[in-house]
């Protein structure tokens, strides 16, 4: 299965600023997924990122707030823009290989605290 | 929105006991997967069961799936303190590269 390197692992940011989270995969993957996990909650999909096309956002998430880049088949970034304390969460990227008959691989997560 | 509900929300047991967690979902699925998360870190894939399967085993894990009831259970036998974590079910439906929809999770604490 793929190995994902996610950076940073944690950060404390001032409100109104932006943070870019990076995920590097050790093999080429068609789709990458970005999730948010609010404190004590489950995971919610933010968007699906395909290489060479705009990301597809889930209901409640917009590109202006969470711009995503996918410049190639091994790398993606998620930016959390104009942050507020409500954005304090764990953000995770995920990939799947070989179709969904196998499990998905997740990055180690970015724990974001906005003060 | 979350696909399903998990119960219990929290489970506390002694080492050596079995732990059972349940998951219900709402829509049709291709497969259902279980993941473990330690201390708010990344998720680790445990086991996947396809919609045409009823039971699957992997080591100390046993998963059942009842598509008529839209429910699944995860059994961890002979639990260890290292099994302490949050456990999530996730459903996959639609296309082969479709998204996962997660349940609310069960926090399992195994006391030595």
PDB file of C-alpha atoms in Angstrom:
ATOM      1  CA  UNK A   1       0.000   0.000   0.000  1.00  0.00           C
ATOM      2  CA  UNK A   2       0.999   3.623  -0.492  1.00  0.00           C
ATOM      3  CA  UNK A   3       2.927   5.594   2.107  1.00  0.00           C
ATOM      4  CA  UNK A   4       1.912   9.206   2.714  1.00  0.00           C
ATOM      5  CA  UNK A   5       4.057  11.924   4.222  1.00  0.00           C
ATOM      6  CA  UNK A   6       1.890  14.723   5.601  1.00  0.00           C
ATOM      7  CA  UNK A   7       3.282  18.038   6.815  1.00  0.00           C
ATOM      8  CA  UNK A   8       3.122  19.838   9.152  1.00  0.00           C
ATOM      9  CA  UNK A   9       2.076  17.446  11.891  1.00  0.00           C
ATOM     10  CA  UNK A  10       0.739  20.292  13.985  1.00  0.00           C
ATOM     11  CA  UNK A  11       0.606  24.061  14.011  1.00  0.00           C
ATOM     12  CA  UNK A  12      -0.767  26.906  16.063  1.00  0.00           C
ATOM     13  CA  UNK A  13      -1.919  29.807  13.922  1.00  0.00           C
ATOM     14  CA  UNK A  14      -3.318  33.272  14.423  1.00  0.00           C
ATOM     15  CA  UNK A  15      -6.843  33.945  13.273  1.00  0.00           C
ATOM     16  CA  UNK A  16      -7.042  35.570   9.863  1.00  0.00           C
ATOM     17  CA  UNK A  17      -3.952  33.798   8.554  1.00  0.00           C
ATOM     18  CA  UNK A  18      -3.688  30.802   6.218  1.00  0.00           C
ATOM     19  CA  UNK A  19      -1.981  27.440   6.524  1.00  0.00           C
ATOM     20  CA  UNK A  20      -0.994  25.110   3.721  1.00  0.00           C
ATOM     21  CA  UNK A  21      -0.857  21.391   4.409  1.00  0.00           C
ATOM     22  CA  UNK A  22       1.132  19.108   2.147  1.00  0.00           C
ATOM     23  CA  UNK A  23       0.743  15.426   1.334  1.00  0.00           C
ATOM     24  CA  UNK A  24       3.383  13.511  -0.581  1.00  0.00           C
ATOM     25  CA  UNK A  25       2.661   9.955  -1.706  1.00  0.00           C
ATOM     26  CA  UNK A  26       5.383   7.451  -2.553  1.00  0.00           C
ATOM     27  CA  UNK A  27       3.528   6.229  -5.633  1.00  0.00           C
ATOM     28  CA  UNK A  28       1.225   7.641  -8.265  1.00  0.00           C
ATOM     29  CA  UNK A  29      -2.436   7.751  -7.333  1.00  0.00           C
ATOM     30  CA  UNK A  30      -5.393   8.974  -9.307  1.00  0.00           C
ATOM     31  CA  UNK A  31      -7.397  10.544  -6.531  1.00  0.00           C
ATOM     32  CA  UNK A  32      -6.542  12.126  -3.226  1.00  0.00           C
ATOM     33  CA  UNK A  33      -9.065  12.949  -0.548  1.00  0.00           C
ATOM     34  CA  UNK A  34      -8.940  15.629   2.128  1.00  0.00           C
ATOM     35  CA  UNK A  35     -10.827  15.160   5.390  1.00  0.00           C
ATOM     36  CA  UNK A  36     -11.489  17.316   8.433  1.00  0.00           C
ATOM     37  CA  UNK A  37     -11.917  15.894  11.914  1.00  0.00           C
ATOM     38  CA  UNK A  38     -13.252  18.395  14.412  1.00  0.00           C
ATOM     39  CA  UNK A  39     -12.455  17.836  18.094  1.00  0.00           C
ATOM     40  CA  UNK A  40     -14.098  14.673  19.369  1.00  0.00           C
ATOM     41  CA  UNK A  41     -15.853  14.082  16.061  1.00  0.00           C
ATOM     42  CA  UNK A  42     -15.630  11.754  13.109  1.00  0.00           C
ATOM     43  CA  UNK A  43     -14.110  12.487   9.718  1.00  0.00           C
ATOM     44  CA  UNK A  44     -15.878  14.637   7.165  1.00  0.00           C
ATOM     45  CA  UNK A  45     -14.771  14.744   3.553  1.00  0.00           C
ATOM     46  CA  UNK A  46     -13.780  18.220   2.396  1.00  0.00           C
ATOM     47  CA  UNK A  47     -12.955  17.522  -1.229  1.00  0.00           C
ATOM     48  CA  UNK A  48     -11.609  15.055  -3.757  1.00  0.00           C
ATOM     49  CA  UNK A  49      -8.548  16.113  -5.740  1.00  0.00           C
ATOM     50  CA  UNK A  50      -7.781  14.790  -9.203  1.00  0.00           C
ATOM     51  CA  UNK A  51      -4.583  15.612 -11.036  1.00  0.00           C
ATOM     52  CA  UNK A  52      -5.107  18.161 -13.789  1.00  0.00           C
ATOM     53  CA  UNK A  53      -8.606  19.219 -12.815  1.00  0.00           C
ATOM     54  CA  UNK A  54     -10.292  21.277 -10.150  1.00  0.00           C
ATOM     55  CA  UNK A  55     -11.090  19.605  -6.890  1.00  0.00           C
ATOM     56  CA  UNK A  56     -14.637  18.483  -6.190  1.00  0.00           C
ATOM     57  CA  UNK A  57     -15.929  19.948  -2.929  1.00  0.00           C
ATOM     58  CA  UNK A  58     -18.501  18.451  -0.605  1.00  0.00           C
ATOM     59  CA  UNK A  59     -21.525  20.353   0.605  1.00  0.00           C
ATOM     60  CA  UNK A  60     -20.515  22.960   3.150  1.00  0.00           C
ATOM     61  CA  UNK A  61     -16.972  23.390   1.854  1.00  0.00           C
ATOM     62  CA  UNK A  62     -15.921  26.010  -0.698  1.00  0.00           C
ATOM     63  CA  UNK A  63     -12.826  26.572  -2.771  1.00  0.00           C
ATOM     64  CA  UNK A  64     -12.212  30.074  -1.429  1.00  0.00           C
ATOM     65  CA  UNK A  65     -11.889  28.710   2.099  1.00  0.00           C
ATOM     66  CA  UNK A  66     -10.112  25.443   1.272  1.00  0.00           C
ATOM     67  CA  UNK A  67      -8.175  25.817  -1.984  1.00  0.00           C
ATOM     68  CA  UNK A  68      -6.551  22.590  -3.127  1.00  0.00           C
ATOM     69  CA  UNK A  69      -3.721  22.011  -5.557  1.00  0.00           C
ATOM     70  CA  UNK A  70      -2.869  18.734  -7.278  1.00  0.00           C
ATOM     71  CA  UNK A  71       0.087  19.452  -9.562  1.00  0.00           C
ATOM     72  CA  UNK A  72       0.998  15.796 -10.152  1.00  0.00           C
ATOM     73  CA  UNK A  73      -0.004  12.238  -9.266  1.00  0.00           C
ATOM     74  CA  UNK A  74       2.043  12.095  -6.051  1.00  0.00           C
ATOM     75  CA  UNK A  75       1.426  15.438  -4.373  1.00  0.00           C
ATOM     76  CA  UNK A  76      -1.392  17.653  -3.130  1.00  0.00           C
ATOM     77  CA  UNK A  77      -1.852  20.630  -0.851  1.00  0.00           C
ATOM     78  CA  UNK A  78      -4.818  21.895   1.134  1.00  0.00           C
ATOM     79  CA  UNK A  79      -4.860  25.494   2.307  1.00  0.00           C
ATOM     80  CA  UNK A  80      -7.063  26.593   5.182  1.00  0.00           C
ATOM     81  CA  UNK A  81      -7.657  30.282   4.486  1.00  0.00           C
ATOM     82  CA  UNK A  82      -8.602  33.209   6.683  1.00  0.00           C
ATOM     83  CA  UNK A  83      -8.666  30.953   9.703  1.00  0.00           C
ATOM     84  CA  UNK A  84     -10.924  31.283  12.706  1.00  0.00           C
ATOM     85  CA  UNK A  85     -10.967  29.230  15.926  1.00  0.00           C
ATOM     86  CA  UNK A  86     -13.726  27.102  14.379  1.00  0.00           C
ATOM     87  CA  UNK A  87     -11.159  25.772  11.917  1.00  0.00           C
ATOM     88  CA  UNK A  88      -9.249  24.106  14.749  1.00  0.00           C
ATOM     89  CA  UNK A  89      -9.309  20.456  13.691  1.00  0.00           C
ATOM     90  CA  UNK A  90      -7.230  17.583  12.476  1.00  0.00           C
ATOM     91  CA  UNK A  91      -6.861  17.585   8.702  1.00  0.00           C
ATOM     92  CA  UNK A  92      -6.035  14.336   6.931  1.00  0.00           C
ATOM     93  CA  UNK A  93      -5.276  13.358   3.373  1.00  0.00           C
ATOM     94  CA  UNK A  94      -6.057   9.930   2.009  1.00  0.00           C
ATOM     95  CA  UNK A  95      -5.474   7.871  -1.113  1.00  0.00           C
ATOM     96  CA  UNK A  96      -6.689   4.577  -2.493  1.00  0.00           C
ATOM     97  CA  UNK A  97      -4.934   2.215  -4.852  1.00  0.00           C
ATOM     98  CA  UNK A  98      -6.278  -0.619  -6.924  1.00  0.00           C
ATOM     99  CA  UNK A  99      -9.830   0.576  -6.700  1.00  0.00           C
ATOM    100  CA  UNK A 100     -11.886   0.591  -3.568  1.00  0.00           C
ATOM    101  CA  UNK A 101     -11.593  -3.158  -3.055  1.00  0.00           C
ATOM    102  CA  UNK A 102      -8.694  -2.328  -0.805  1.00  0.00           C
ATOM    103  CA  UNK A 103      -8.605  -0.039   2.165  1.00  0.00           C
ATOM    104  CA  UNK A 104      -7.612   3.553   1.952  1.00  0.00           C
ATOM    105  CA  UNK A 105      -4.298   4.891   3.241  1.00  0.00           C
ATOM    106  CA  UNK A 106      -4.264   7.986   5.412  1.00  0.00           C
ATOM    107  CA  UNK A 107      -1.619  10.536   6.213  1.00  0.00           C
ATOM    108  CA  UNK A 108      -0.683  11.008   9.857  1.00  0.00           C
ATOM    109  CA  UNK A 109      -2.783  14.155  10.095  1.00  0.00           C
ATOM    110  CA  UNK A 110      -2.201  17.835  10.773  1.00  0.00           C
ATOM    111  CA  UNK A 111      -3.467  19.078  14.113  1.00  0.00           C
ATOM    112  CA  UNK A 112      -4.372  22.730  13.633  1.00  0.00           C
ATOM    113  CA  UNK A 113      -5.127  25.108  16.492  1.00  0.00           C
ATOM    114  CA  UNK A 114      -6.304  28.611  15.658  1.00  0.00           C
ATOM    115  CA  UNK A 115      -5.953  31.223  18.395  1.00  0.00           C
TER     116      UNK A 115
ATOM    117  CA  UNK B   1     -23.440  14.279   6.725  1.00  0.00           C
ATOM    118  CA  UNK B   2     -22.322  11.114   8.446  1.00  0.00           C
ATOM    119  CA  UNK B   3     -23.455   7.840   6.972  1.00  0.00           C
ATOM    120  CA  UNK B   4     -24.155   5.953  10.104  1.00  0.00           C
ATOM    121  CA  UNK B   5     -24.214   5.529  13.779  1.00  0.00           C
ATOM    122  CA  UNK B   6     -21.830   3.538  15.891  1.00  0.00           C
ATOM    123  CA  UNK B   7     -22.464   2.125  19.280  1.00  0.00           C
ATOM    124  CA  UNK B   8     -21.373   2.175  21.864  1.00  0.00           C
ATOM    125  CA  UNK B   9     -19.799   5.624  21.751  1.00  0.00           C
ATOM    126  CA  UNK B  10     -17.351   4.492  24.403  1.00  0.00           C
ATOM    127  CA  UNK B  11     -16.368   1.039  25.640  1.00  0.00           C
ATOM    128  CA  UNK B  12     -14.153   0.223  28.606  1.00  0.00           C
ATOM    129  CA  UNK B  13     -12.957  -3.353  29.177  1.00  0.00           C
ATOM    130  CA  UNK B  14     -10.196  -5.352  30.830  1.00  0.00           C
ATOM    131  CA  UNK B  15      -7.332  -6.958  28.963  1.00  0.00           C
ATOM    132  CA  UNK B  16      -8.278 -10.391  27.696  1.00  0.00           C
ATOM    133  CA  UNK B  17     -11.946  -9.556  27.260  1.00  0.00           C
ATOM    134  CA  UNK B  18     -13.662  -9.267  23.902  1.00  0.00           C
ATOM    135  CA  UNK B  19     -14.816  -5.928  22.507  1.00  0.00           C
ATOM    136  CA  UNK B  20     -17.767  -5.583  20.163  1.00  0.00           C
ATOM    137  CA  UNK B  21     -18.582  -2.420  18.270  1.00  0.00           C
ATOM    138  CA  UNK B  22     -21.573  -1.894  16.025  1.00  0.00           C
ATOM    139  CA  UNK B  23     -22.137   0.302  13.016  1.00  0.00           C
ATOM    140  CA  UNK B  24     -25.290   1.142  11.095  1.00  0.00           C
ATOM    141  CA  UNK B  25     -25.543   2.911   7.776  1.00  0.00           C
ATOM    142  CA  UNK B  26     -28.271   4.337   5.599  1.00  0.00           C
ATOM    143  CA  UNK B  27     -27.572   3.840   1.903  1.00  0.00           C
ATOM    144  CA  UNK B  28     -26.480   0.942  -0.290  1.00  0.00           C
ATOM    145  CA  UNK B  29     -22.780   0.163  -0.239  1.00  0.00           C
ATOM    146  CA  UNK B  30     -20.031  -1.558  -2.196  1.00  0.00           C
ATOM    147  CA  UNK B  31     -18.081  -2.365   0.913  1.00  0.00           C
ATOM    148  CA  UNK B  32     -17.678  -1.405   4.534  1.00  0.00           C
ATOM    149  CA  UNK B  33     -14.330  -0.790   6.164  1.00  0.00           C
ATOM    150  CA  UNK B  34     -13.092  -0.471   9.726  1.00  0.00           C
ATOM    151  CA  UNK B  35     -10.306   1.851  10.786  1.00  0.00           C
ATOM    152  CA  UNK B  36      -8.402   2.500  13.990  1.00  0.00           C
ATOM    153  CA  UNK B  37      -7.156   5.893  15.124  1.00  0.00           C
ATOM    154  CA  UNK B  38      -4.673   6.293  17.947  1.00  0.00           C
ATOM    155  CA  UNK B  39      -4.708   9.560  19.869  1.00  0.00           C
ATOM    156  CA  UNK B  40      -6.044  11.737  17.060  1.00  0.00           C
ATOM    157  CA  UNK B  41      -3.413  10.660  14.562  1.00  0.00           C
ATOM    158  CA  UNK B  42      -3.847   9.115  11.131  1.00  0.00           C
ATOM    159  CA  UNK B  43      -6.220   6.256  10.501  1.00  0.00           C
ATOM    160  CA  UNK B  44      -5.062   2.687  10.018  1.00  0.00           C
ATOM    161  CA  UNK B  45      -7.084   0.369   7.833  1.00  0.00           C
ATOM    162  CA  UNK B  46      -8.089  -2.787   9.704  1.00  0.00           C
ATOM    163  CA  UNK B  47     -10.413  -4.802   7.526  1.00  0.00           C
ATOM    164  CA  UNK B  48     -12.749  -4.498   4.546  1.00  0.00           C
ATOM    165  CA  UNK B  49     -15.880  -6.512   3.944  1.00  0.00           C
ATOM    166  CA  UNK B  50     -17.672  -6.468   0.615  1.00  0.00           C
ATOM    167  CA  UNK B  51     -21.413  -6.114   0.275  1.00  0.00           C
ATOM    168  CA  UNK B  52     -21.736  -9.751  -0.852  1.00  0.00           C
ATOM    169  CA  UNK B  53     -19.829 -11.065   2.170  1.00  0.00           C
ATOM    170  CA  UNK B  54     -21.375 -11.792   5.549  1.00  0.00           C
ATOM    171  CA  UNK B  55     -18.347 -12.418   7.739  1.00  0.00           C
ATOM    172  CA  UNK B  56     -14.622 -11.876   7.575  1.00  0.00           C
ATOM    173  CA  UNK B  57     -11.712 -12.606   9.875  1.00  0.00           C
ATOM    174  CA  UNK B  58      -8.266 -11.105  10.232  1.00  0.00           C
ATOM    175  CA  UNK B  59      -6.180 -12.203  13.188  1.00  0.00           C
ATOM    176  CA  UNK B  60      -8.095 -11.208  16.326  1.00  0.00           C
ATOM    177  CA  UNK B  61     -10.649  -9.255  14.304  1.00  0.00           C
ATOM    178  CA  UNK B  62     -14.001 -10.544  13.148  1.00  0.00           C
ATOM    179  CA  UNK B  63     -16.351  -8.411  11.088  1.00  0.00           C
ATOM    180  CA  UNK B  64     -19.932  -9.202  10.173  1.00  0.00           C
ATOM    181  CA  UNK B  65     -22.153  -7.442   7.684  1.00  0.00           C
ATOM    182  CA  UNK B  66     -25.932  -7.593   7.429  1.00  0.00           C
ATOM    183  CA  UNK B  67     -27.002  -5.641   4.379  1.00  0.00           C
ATOM    184  CA  UNK B  68     -30.688  -6.278   5.055  1.00  0.00           C
ATOM    185  CA  UNK B  69     -30.330  -4.430   8.350  1.00  0.00           C
ATOM    186  CA  UNK B  70     -27.654  -2.071   7.040  1.00  0.00           C
ATOM    187  CA  UNK B  71     -25.419  -2.890   9.964  1.00  0.00           C
ATOM    188  CA  UNK B  72     -21.975  -4.249  10.737  1.00  0.00           C
ATOM    189  CA  UNK B  73     -20.118  -5.316  13.828  1.00  0.00           C
ATOM    190  CA  UNK B  74     -16.435  -5.471  14.695  1.00  0.00           C
ATOM    191  CA  UNK B  75     -15.307  -7.973  17.292  1.00  0.00           C
ATOM    192  CA  UNK B  76     -11.837  -7.783  18.800  1.00  0.00           C
ATOM    193  CA  UNK B  77     -11.024 -10.941  20.708  1.00  0.00           C
ATOM    194  CA  UNK B  78      -8.599 -11.249  23.610  1.00  0.00           C
ATOM    195  CA  UNK B  79      -8.101  -7.494  23.758  1.00  0.00           C
ATOM    196  CA  UNK B  80      -4.804  -5.889  24.736  1.00  0.00           C
ATOM    197  CA  UNK B  81      -3.965  -2.516  26.218  1.00  0.00           C
ATOM    198  CA  UNK B  82      -2.453  -1.627  22.826  1.00  0.00           C
ATOM    199  CA  UNK B  83      -5.929  -1.945  21.292  1.00  0.00           C
ATOM    200  CA  UNK B  84      -6.922   1.255  23.099  1.00  0.00           C
ATOM    201  CA  UNK B  85      -7.967   3.623  20.311  1.00  0.00           C
ATOM    202  CA  UNK B  86     -10.945   5.042  18.449  1.00  0.00           C
ATOM    203  CA  UNK B  87     -12.553   2.734  15.920  1.00  0.00           C
ATOM    204  CA  UNK B  88     -14.498   3.974  12.915  1.00  0.00           C
ATOM    205  CA  UNK B  89     -16.585   2.218  10.334  1.00  0.00           C
ATOM    206  CA  UNK B  90     -16.657   3.716   6.859  1.00  0.00           C
ATOM    207  CA  UNK B  91     -18.867   2.861   3.933  1.00  0.00           C
ATOM    208  CA  UNK B  92     -17.948   2.981   0.290  1.00  0.00           C
ATOM    209  CA  UNK B  93     -20.543   3.158  -2.427  1.00  0.00           C
ATOM    210  CA  UNK B  94     -20.795   4.173  -6.040  1.00  0.00           C
ATOM    211  CA  UNK B  95     -17.750   4.240  -8.283  1.00  0.00           C
ATOM    212  CA  UNK B  96     -14.566   2.330  -7.600  1.00  0.00           C
ATOM    213  CA  UNK B  97     -12.762   5.504  -6.597  1.00  0.00           C
ATOM    214  CA  UNK B  98     -15.598   6.999  -4.626  1.00  0.00           C
ATOM    215  CA  UNK B  99     -15.379   8.599  -1.241  1.00  0.00           C
ATOM    216  CA  UNK B 100     -15.659   7.010   2.172  1.00  0.00           C
ATOM    217  CA  UNK B 101     -18.378   8.067   4.579  1.00  0.00           C
ATOM    218  CA  UNK B 102     -17.500   7.595   8.232  1.00  0.00           C
ATOM    219  CA  UNK B 103     -19.519   6.658  11.269  1.00  0.00           C
ATOM    220  CA  UNK B 104     -19.237   8.508  14.542  1.00  0.00           C
ATOM    221  CA  UNK B 105     -16.719   6.119  16.051  1.00  0.00           C
ATOM    222  CA  UNK B 106     -16.297   4.105  19.232  1.00  0.00           C
ATOM    223  CA  UNK B 107     -13.650   4.980  21.800  1.00  0.00           C
ATOM    224  CA  UNK B 108     -12.241   1.730  23.164  1.00  0.00           C
ATOM    225  CA  UNK B 109     -10.236   1.683  26.376  1.00  0.00           C
ATOM    226  CA  UNK B 110      -8.569  -1.571  27.388  1.00  0.00           C
ATOM    227  CA  UNK B 111      -7.295  -1.604  30.968  1.00  0.00           C
ATOM    228  CA  UNK B 112      -4.210  -3.694  31.742  1.00  0.00           C
TER     229      UNK B 112
END
